[in-house]
mmCIF file of C-alpha atoms in Angstrom:
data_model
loop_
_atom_site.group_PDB
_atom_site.id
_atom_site.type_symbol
_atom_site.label_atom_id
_atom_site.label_comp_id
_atom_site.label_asym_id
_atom_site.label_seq_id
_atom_site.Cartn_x
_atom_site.Cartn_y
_atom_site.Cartn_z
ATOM 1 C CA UNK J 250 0.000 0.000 0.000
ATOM 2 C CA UNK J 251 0.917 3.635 -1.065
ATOM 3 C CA UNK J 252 2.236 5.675 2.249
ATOM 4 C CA UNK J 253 1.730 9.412 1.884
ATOM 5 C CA UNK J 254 3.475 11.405 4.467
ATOM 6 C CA UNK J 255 4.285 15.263 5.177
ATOM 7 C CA UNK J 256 7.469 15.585 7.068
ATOM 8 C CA UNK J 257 9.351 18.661 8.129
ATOM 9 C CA UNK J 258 13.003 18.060 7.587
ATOM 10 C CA UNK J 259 15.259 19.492 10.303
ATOM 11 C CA UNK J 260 18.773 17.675 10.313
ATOM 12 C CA UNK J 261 21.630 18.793 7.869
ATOM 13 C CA UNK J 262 21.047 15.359 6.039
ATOM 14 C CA UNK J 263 17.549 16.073 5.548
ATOM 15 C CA UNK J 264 17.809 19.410 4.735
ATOM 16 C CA UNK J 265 20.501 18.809 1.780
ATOM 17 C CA UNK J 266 17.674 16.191 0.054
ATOM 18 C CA UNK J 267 15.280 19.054 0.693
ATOM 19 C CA UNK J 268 17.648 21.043 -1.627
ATOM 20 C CA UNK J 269 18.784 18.241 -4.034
ATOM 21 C CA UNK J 270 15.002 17.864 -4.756
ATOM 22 C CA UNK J 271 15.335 20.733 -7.262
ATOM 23 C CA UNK J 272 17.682 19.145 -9.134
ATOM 24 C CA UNK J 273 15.412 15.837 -9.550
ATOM 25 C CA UNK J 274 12.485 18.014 -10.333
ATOM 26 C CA UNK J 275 14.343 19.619 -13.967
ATOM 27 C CA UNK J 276 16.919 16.960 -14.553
ATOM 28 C CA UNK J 277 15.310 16.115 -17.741
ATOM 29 C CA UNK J 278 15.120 19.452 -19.219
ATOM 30 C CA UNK J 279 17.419 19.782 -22.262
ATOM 31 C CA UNK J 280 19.007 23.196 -20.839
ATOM 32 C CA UNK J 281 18.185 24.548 -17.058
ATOM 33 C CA UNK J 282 19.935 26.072 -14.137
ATOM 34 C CA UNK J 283 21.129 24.373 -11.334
ATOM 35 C CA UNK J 284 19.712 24.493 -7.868
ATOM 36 C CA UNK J 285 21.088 26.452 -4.713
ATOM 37 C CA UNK J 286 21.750 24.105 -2.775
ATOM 38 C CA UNK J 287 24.385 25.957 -0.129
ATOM 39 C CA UNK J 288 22.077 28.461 -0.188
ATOM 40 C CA UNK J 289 19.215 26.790 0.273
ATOM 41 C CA UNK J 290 20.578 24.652 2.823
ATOM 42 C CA UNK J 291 22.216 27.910 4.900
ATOM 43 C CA UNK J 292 18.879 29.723 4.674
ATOM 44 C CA UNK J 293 17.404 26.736 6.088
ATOM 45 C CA UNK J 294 19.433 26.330 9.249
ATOM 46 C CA UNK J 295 19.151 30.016 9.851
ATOM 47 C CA UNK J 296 22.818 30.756 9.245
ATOM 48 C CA UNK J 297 22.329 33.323 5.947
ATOM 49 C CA UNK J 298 21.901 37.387 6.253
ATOM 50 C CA UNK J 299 18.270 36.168 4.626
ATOM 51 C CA UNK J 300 16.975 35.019 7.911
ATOM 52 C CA UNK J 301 17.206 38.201 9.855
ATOM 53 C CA UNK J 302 13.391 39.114 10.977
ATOM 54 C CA UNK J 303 12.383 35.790 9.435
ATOM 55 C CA UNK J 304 10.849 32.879 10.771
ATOM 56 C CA UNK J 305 10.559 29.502 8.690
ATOM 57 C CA UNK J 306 9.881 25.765 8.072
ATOM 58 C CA UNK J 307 10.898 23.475 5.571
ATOM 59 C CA UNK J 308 8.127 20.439 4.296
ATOM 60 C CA UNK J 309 8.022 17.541 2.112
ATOM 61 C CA UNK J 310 5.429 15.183 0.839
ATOM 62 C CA UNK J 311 7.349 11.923 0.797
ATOM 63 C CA UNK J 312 5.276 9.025 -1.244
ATOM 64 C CA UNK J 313 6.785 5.299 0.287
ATOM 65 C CA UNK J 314 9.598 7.263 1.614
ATOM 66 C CA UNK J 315 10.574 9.717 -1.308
ATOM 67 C CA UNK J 316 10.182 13.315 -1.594
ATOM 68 C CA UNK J 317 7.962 14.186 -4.229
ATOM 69 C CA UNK J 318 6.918 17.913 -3.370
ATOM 70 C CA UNK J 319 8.608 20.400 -1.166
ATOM 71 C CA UNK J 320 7.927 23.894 0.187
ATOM 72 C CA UNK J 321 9.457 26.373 2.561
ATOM 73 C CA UNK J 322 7.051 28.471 4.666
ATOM 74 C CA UNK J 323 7.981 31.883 5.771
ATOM 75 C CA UNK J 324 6.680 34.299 8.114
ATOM 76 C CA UNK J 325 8.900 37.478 7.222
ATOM 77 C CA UNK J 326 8.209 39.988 9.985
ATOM 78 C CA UNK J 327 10.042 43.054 7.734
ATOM 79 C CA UNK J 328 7.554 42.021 5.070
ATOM 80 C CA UNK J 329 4.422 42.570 7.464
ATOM 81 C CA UNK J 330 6.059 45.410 8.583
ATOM 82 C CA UNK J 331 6.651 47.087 5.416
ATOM 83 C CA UNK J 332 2.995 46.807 4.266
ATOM 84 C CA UNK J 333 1.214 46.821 7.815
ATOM 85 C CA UNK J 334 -0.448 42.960 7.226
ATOM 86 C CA UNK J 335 0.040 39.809 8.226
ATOM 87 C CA UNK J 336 0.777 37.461 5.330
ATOM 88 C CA UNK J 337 3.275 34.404 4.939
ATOM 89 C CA UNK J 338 4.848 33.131 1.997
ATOM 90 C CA UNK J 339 5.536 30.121 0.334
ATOM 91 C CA UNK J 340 8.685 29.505 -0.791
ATOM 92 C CA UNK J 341 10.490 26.967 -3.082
ATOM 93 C CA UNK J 342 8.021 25.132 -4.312
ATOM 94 C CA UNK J 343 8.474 22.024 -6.560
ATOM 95 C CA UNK J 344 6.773 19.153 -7.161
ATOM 96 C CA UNK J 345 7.022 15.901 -9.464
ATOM 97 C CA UNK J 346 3.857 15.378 -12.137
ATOM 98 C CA UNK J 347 1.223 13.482 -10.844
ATOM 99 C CA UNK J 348 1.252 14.504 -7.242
ATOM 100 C CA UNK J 349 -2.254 16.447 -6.734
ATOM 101 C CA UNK J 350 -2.713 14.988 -3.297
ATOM 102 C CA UNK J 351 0.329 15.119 -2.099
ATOM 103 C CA UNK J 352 0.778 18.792 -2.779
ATOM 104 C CA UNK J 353 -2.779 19.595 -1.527
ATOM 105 C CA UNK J 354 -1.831 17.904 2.066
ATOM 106 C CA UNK J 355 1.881 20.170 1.558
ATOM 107 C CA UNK J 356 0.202 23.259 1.379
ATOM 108 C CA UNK J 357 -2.322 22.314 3.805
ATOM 109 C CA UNK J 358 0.526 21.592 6.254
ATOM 110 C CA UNK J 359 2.522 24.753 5.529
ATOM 111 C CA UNK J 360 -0.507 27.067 6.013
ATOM 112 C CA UNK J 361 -1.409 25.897 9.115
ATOM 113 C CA UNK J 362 2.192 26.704 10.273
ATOM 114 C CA UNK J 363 2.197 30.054 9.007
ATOM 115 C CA UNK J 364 -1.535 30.347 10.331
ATOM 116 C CA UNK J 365 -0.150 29.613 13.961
ATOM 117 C CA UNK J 366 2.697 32.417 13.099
ATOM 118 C CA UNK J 367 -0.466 34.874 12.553
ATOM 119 C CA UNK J 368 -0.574 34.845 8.888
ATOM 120 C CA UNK J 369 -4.029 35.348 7.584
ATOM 121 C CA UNK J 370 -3.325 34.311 3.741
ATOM 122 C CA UNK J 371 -0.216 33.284 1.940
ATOM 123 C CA UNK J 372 2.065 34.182 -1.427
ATOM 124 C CA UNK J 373 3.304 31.753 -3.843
ATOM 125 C CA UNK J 374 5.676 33.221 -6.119
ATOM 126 C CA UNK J 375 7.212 36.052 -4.558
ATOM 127 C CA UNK J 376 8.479 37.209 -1.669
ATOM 128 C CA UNK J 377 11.943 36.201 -0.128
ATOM 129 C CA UNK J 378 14.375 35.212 -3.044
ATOM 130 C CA UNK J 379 11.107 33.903 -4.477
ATOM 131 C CA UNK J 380 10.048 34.462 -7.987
ATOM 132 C CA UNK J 381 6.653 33.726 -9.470
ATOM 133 C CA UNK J 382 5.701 30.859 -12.304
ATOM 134 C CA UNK J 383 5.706 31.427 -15.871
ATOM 135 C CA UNK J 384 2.788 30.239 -17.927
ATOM 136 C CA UNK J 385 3.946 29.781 -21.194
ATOM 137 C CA UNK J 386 7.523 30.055 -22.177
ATOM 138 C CA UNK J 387 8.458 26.665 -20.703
ATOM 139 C CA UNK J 388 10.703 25.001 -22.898
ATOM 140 C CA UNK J 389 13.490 28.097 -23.233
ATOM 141 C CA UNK J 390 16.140 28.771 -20.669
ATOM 142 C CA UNK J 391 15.144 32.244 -18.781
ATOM 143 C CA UNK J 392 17.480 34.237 -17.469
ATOM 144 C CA UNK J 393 18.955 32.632 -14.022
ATOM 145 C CA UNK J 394 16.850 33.153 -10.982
ATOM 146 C CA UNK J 395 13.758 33.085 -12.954
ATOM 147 C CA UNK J 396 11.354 30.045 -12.618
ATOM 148 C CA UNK J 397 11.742 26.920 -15.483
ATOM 149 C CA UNK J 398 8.569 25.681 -13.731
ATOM 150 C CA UNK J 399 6.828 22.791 -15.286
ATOM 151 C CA UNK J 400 3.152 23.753 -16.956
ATOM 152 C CA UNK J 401 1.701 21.177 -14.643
ATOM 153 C CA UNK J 402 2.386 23.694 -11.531
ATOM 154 C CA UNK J 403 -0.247 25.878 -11.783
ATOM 155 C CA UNK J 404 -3.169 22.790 -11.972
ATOM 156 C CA UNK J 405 -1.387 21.123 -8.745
ATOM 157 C CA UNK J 406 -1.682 24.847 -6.976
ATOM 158 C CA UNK J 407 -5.137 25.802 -8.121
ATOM 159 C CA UNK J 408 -6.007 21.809 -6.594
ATOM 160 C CA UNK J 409 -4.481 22.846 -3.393
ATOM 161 C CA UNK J 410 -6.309 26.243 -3.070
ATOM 162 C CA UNK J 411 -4.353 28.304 -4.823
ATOM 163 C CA UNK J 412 -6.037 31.608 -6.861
ATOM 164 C CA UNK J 413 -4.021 33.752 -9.041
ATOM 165 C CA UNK J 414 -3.052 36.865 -7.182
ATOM 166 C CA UNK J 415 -0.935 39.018 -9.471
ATOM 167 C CA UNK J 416 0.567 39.080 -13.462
ATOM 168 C CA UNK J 417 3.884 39.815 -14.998
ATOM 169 C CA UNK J 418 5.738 40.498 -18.189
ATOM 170 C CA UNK J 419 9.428 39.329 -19.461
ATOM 171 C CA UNK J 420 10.692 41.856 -21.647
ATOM 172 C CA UNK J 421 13.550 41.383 -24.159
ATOM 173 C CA UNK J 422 15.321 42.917 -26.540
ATOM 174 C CA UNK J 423 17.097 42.365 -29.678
ATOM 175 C CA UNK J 424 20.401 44.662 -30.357
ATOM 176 C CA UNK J 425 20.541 46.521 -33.784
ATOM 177 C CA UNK J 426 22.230 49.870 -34.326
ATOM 178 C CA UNK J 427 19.681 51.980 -34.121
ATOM 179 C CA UNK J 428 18.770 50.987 -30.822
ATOM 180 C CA UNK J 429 22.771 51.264 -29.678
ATOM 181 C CA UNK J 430 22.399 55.015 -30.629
ATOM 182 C CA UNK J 431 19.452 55.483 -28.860
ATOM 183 C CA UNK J 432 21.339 54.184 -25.991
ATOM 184 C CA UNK J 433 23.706 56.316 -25.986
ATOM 185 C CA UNK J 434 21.730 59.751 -26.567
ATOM 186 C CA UNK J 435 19.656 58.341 -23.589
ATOM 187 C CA UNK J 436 22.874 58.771 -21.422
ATOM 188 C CA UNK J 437 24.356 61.609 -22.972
ATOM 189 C CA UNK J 438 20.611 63.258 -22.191
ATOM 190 C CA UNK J 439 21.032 62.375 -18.435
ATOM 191 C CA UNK J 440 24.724 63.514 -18.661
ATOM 192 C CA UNK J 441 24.004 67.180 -19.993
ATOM 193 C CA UNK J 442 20.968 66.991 -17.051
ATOM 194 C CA UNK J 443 23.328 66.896 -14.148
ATOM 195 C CA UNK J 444 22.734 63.360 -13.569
ATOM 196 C CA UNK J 445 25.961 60.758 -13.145
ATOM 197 C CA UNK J 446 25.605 57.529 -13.905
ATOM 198 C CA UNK J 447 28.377 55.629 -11.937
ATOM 199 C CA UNK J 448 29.240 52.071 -11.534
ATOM 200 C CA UNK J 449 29.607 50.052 -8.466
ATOM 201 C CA UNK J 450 33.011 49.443 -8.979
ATOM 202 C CA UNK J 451 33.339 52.813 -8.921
ATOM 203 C CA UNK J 452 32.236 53.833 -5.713
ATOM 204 C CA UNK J 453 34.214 53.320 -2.334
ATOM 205 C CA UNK J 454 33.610 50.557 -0.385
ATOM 206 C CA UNK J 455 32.554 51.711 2.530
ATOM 207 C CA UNK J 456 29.689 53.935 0.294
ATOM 208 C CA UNK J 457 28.472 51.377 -2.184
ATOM 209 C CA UNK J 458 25.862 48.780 -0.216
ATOM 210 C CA UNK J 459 25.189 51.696 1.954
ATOM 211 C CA UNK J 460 24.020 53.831 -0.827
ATOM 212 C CA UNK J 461 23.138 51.135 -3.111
ATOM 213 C CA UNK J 462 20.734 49.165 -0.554
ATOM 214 C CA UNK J 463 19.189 52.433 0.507
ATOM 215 C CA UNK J 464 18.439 53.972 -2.865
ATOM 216 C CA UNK J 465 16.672 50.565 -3.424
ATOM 217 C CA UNK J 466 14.839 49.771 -0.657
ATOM 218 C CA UNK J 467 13.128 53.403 -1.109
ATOM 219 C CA UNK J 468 12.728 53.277 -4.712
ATOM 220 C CA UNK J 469 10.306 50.295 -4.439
ATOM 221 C CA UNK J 470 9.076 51.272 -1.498
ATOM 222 C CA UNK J 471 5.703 51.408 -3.180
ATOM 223 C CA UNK J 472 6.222 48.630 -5.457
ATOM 224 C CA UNK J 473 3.881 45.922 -4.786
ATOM 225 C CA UNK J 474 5.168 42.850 -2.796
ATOM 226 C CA UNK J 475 8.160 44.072 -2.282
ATOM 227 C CA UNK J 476 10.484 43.850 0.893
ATOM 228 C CA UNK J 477 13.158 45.957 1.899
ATOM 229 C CA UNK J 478 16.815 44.659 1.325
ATOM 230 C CA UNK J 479 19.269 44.452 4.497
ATOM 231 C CA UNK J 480 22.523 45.742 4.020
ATOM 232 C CA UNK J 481 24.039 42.257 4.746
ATOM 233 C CA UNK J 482 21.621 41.071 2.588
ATOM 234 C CA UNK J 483 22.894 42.796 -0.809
ATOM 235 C CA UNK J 484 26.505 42.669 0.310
ATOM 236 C CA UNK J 485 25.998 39.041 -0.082
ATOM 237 C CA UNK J 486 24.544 39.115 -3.233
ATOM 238 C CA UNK J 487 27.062 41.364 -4.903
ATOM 239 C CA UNK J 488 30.096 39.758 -3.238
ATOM 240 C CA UNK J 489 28.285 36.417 -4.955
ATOM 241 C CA UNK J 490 27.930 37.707 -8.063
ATOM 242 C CA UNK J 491 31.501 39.840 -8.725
ATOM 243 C CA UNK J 492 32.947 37.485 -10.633
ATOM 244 C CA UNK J 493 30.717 37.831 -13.371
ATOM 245 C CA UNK J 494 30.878 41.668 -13.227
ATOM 246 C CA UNK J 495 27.922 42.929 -11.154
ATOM 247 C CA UNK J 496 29.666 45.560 -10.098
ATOM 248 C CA UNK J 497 30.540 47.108 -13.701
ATOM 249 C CA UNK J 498 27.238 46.221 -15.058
ATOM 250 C CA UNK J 499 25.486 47.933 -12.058
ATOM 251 C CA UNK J 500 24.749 51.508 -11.441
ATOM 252 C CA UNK J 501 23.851 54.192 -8.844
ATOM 253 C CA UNK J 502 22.746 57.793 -9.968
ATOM 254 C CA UNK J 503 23.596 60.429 -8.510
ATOM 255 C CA UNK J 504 22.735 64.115 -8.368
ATOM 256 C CA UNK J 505 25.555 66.216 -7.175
ATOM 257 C CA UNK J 506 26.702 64.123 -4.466
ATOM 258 C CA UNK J 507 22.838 62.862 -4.135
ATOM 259 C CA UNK J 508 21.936 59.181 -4.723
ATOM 260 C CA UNK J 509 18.458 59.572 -7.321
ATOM 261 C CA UNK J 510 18.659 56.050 -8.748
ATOM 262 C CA UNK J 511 20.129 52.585 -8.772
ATOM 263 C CA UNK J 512 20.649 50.164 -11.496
ATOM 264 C CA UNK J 513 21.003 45.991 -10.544
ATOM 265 C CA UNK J 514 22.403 44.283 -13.537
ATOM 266 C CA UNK J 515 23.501 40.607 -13.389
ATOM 267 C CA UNK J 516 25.363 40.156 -16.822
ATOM 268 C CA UNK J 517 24.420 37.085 -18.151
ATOM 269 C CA UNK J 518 26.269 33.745 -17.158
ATOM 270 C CA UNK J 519 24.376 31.134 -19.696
ATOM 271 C CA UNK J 520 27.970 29.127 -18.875
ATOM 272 C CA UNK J 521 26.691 27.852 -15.827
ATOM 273 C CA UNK J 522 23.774 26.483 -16.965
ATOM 274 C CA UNK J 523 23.793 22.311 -17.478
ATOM 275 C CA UNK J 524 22.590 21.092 -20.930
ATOM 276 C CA UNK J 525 22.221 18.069 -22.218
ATOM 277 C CA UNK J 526 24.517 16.548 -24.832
ATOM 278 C CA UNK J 527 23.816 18.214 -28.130
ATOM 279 C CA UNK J 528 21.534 21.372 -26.842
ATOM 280 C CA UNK J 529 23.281 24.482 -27.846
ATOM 281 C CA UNK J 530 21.894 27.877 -26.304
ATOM 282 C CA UNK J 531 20.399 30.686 -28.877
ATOM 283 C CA UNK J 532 21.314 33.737 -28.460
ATOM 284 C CA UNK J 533 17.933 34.505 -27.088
ATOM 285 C CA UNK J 534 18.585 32.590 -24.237
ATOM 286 C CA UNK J 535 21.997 34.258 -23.056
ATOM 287 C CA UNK J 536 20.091 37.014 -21.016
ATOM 288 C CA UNK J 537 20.888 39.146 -18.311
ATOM 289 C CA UNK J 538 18.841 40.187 -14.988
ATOM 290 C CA UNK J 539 17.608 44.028 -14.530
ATOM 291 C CA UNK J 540 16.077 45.412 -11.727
ATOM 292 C CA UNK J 541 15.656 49.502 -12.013
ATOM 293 C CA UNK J 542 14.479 52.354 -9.324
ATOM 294 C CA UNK J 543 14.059 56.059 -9.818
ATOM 295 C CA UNK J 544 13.643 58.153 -6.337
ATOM 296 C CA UNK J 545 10.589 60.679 -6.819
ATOM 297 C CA UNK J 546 12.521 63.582 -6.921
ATOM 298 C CA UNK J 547 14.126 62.791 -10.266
ATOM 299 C CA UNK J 548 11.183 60.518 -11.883
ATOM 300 C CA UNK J 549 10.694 61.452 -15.443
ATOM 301 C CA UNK J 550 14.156 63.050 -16.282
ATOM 302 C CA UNK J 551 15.555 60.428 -18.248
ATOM 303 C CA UNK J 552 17.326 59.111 -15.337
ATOM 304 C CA UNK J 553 15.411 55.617 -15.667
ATOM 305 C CA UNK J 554 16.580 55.227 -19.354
ATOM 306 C CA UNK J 555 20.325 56.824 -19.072
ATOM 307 C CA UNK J 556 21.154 53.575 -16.355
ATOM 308 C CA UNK J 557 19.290 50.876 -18.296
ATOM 309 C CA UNK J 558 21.351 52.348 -21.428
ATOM 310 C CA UNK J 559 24.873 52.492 -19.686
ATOM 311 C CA UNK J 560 24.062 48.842 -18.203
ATOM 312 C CA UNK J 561 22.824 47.938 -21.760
ATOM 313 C CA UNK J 562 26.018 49.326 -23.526
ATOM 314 C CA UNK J 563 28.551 47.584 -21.528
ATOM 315 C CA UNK J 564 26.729 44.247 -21.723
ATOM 316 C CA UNK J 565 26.509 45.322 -25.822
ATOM 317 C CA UNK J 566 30.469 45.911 -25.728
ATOM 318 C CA UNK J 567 30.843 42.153 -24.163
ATOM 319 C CA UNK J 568 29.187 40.861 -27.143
ATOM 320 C CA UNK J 569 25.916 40.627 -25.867
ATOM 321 C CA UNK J 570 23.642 40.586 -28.772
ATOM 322 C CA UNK J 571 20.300 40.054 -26.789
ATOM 323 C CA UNK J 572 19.403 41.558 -23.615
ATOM 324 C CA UNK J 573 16.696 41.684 -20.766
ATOM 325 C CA UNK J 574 14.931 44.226 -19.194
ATOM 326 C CA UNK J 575 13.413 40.940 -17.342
ATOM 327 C CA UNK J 576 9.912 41.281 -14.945
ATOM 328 C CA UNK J 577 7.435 43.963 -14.849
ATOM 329 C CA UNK J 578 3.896 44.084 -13.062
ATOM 330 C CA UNK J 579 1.850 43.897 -15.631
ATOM 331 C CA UNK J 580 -0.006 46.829 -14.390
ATOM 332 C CA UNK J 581 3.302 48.637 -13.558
ATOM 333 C CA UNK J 582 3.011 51.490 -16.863
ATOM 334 C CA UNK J 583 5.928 53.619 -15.803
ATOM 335 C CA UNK J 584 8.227 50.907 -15.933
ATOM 336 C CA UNK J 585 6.569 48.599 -18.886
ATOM 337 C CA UNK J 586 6.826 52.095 -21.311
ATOM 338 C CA UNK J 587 10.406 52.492 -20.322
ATOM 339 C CA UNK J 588 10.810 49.099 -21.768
ATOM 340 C CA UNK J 589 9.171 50.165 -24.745
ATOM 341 C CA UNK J 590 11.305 53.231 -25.124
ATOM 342 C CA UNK J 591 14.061 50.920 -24.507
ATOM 343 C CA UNK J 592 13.407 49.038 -27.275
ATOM 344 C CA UNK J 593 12.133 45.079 -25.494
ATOM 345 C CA UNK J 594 9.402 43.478 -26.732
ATOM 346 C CA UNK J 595 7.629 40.968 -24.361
ATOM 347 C CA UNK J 596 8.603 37.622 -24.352
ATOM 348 C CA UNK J 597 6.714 35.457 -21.367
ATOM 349 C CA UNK J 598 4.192 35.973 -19.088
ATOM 350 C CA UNK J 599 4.361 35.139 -15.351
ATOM 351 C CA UNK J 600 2.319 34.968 -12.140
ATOM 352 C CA UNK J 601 1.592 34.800 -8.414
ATOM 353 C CA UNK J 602 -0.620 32.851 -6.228
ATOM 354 C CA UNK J 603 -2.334 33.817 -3.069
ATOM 355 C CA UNK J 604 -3.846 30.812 -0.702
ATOM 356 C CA UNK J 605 -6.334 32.956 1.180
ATOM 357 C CA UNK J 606 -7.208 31.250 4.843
ATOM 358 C CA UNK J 607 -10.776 30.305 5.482
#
């Protein structure tokens, strides 16, 4: 007979087959990103900058022993903070085909957990280093961090309670000259405006996560599901990331001595990914990671465009010959037209969940 267990993993041993499990999920995929499995694994014993204000629990649906679905429940108190409620997320999520039960009596598990945290309702697909499902570009690698996930996802969450909460939009574009030029008018606009548009690199030490985090953190302030960075927290990430020249490719803007803007730009890294003998990336698929914030003061200047453009030219002048201005709310006009002006085109289409609790 067919055992069907939820189990909340807890030792070191456990926890690494908690992470593994993402590998099993997309080993068959022809081209896909590995899973983080130090990370996942240091989150998950509460030794990462990621678990400051954050409380959490790791589950798995194990069928005759083996782990078929996993999630990790979060109650992140700077999130409830931020935006004055009291929701938890779920994290992580995966799941082999096949598995409705099983993922219904995950879910069911997990919620109750956050519901005994306080939670009222619960996310799936954003919230702490948590990105939401795409729902139709499934057999092309996105750029890393974004989700490969199965199409069978969304029918397993919708079983388990699941509605859809919010929509997105990939954007990406395809380099030609004309779009190089208007690149680099964009910044030469910003330029004769009084605006500089400097590098990571190029800003001390001691000034760049400072300045960096908080020009972030209050240019989405507003943005929806969105929870303010730590300092440790994007140390960690650039320091990860340096090799592959965050901190050239990223920007801060400045006014005077004034921070008015920041630039995140992970150059793309399609080197890393695993693919199976014979699969050769397109072009298409060799994409960066953008994430862009104007501070009110300086909205509709040009700032926005001038540091996608200088981020844009440098990754041009490595040979880059496709690029990503990657998620947008698909309500989110400001920054979906600066796409446009940009030159991307949208690509894939993405969303959230929401389990409400009733």
């Amino acid at each position: 007979m067919t055992t069907l267990r939820i189990d909340t993993p807890q030792d070191r041993n456990a926890l690494s087959e908690f992470a593994r499990f993402y590998d099993q999920v997309y080993e068959t995929r022809d081209a896909r990103w590995r899973g983080s499995a130090r990370l996942e694994i240091a989150v998950a014993v509460g030794e990462s900058p990621f678990n400051q204000d954050r409380a959490l629990r790791p589950f798995v649906a194990r069928v005759d022993g083996e782990i078929v679905a996993r999630v990790l429940a979060v109650m992140d108190s700077r999130y409830n903070r931020h935006w004055h409620d009291q929701l938890g997320h779920l994290c992580w999520f995966e799941a082999l085909p096949n598995t409705r039960e099983a993922v219904r009596l995950l879910l069911d598990e997990a919620c109750a957990w956050l519901k005994s945290q306080g939670a009222i309702a619960a996310r799936i697909g954003h919230g702490m280093l948590e990105f939401p499902f795409v729902i139709d570009a499934y057999d092309s690698l996105p750029p890393n961090v974004l989700r490969q996930n199965p199409s069978y996802y969304h029918a397993l969450l919708k079983e388990a309670g699941c509605e859809t909460e919010k929509g997105f939009v990939d954007y990406k574009v395809a380099v030609q000259p004309e779009l190089i030029s208007r690149w680099e008018s964009m910044l030469e606009a910003a330029r004769r405006g009084g605006y500089d548009i400097v590098p990571l690199r190029d800003i001390p030490e001691a000034r760049r996560v400072r300045e960096f985090t908080a020009t972030f953190n209050e240019t989405f302030s507003a943005h929806w599901g969105w929870t303010p960075y730590s300092e440790s927290e994007l140390a960690a990430l650039l320091h990860s990331l340096e090799r592959i020249g965050i901190l050239e490719t990223s920007v801060v803007a400045y006014r005077g001595d004034e921070p008015v803007g920041m630039l995140l730009l992970v150059p793309e890294h399609s080197g890393d990914a695993v693919l199976k003998h014979g699969r050769v990336l397109s072009d298409e698929e060799r994409l960066n990671i953008l994430a862009i914030g104007v501070r009110e003061p300086a909205r509709g200047r040009g700032v926005n465009l001038a540091m996608s453009s200088y981020g844009f030219l440098e990754l041009v002048r490595r040979g880059a010959t496709y690029l990503s201005y990657t998620l947008v709310l698909d309500d989110n006009w400001p920054s979906r037209r600066t796409a446009e002006k940009l030159g991307a085109f949208v690509c894939a289409n993405y969303v959230a969940y929401r389990r409400n609790f009733r």
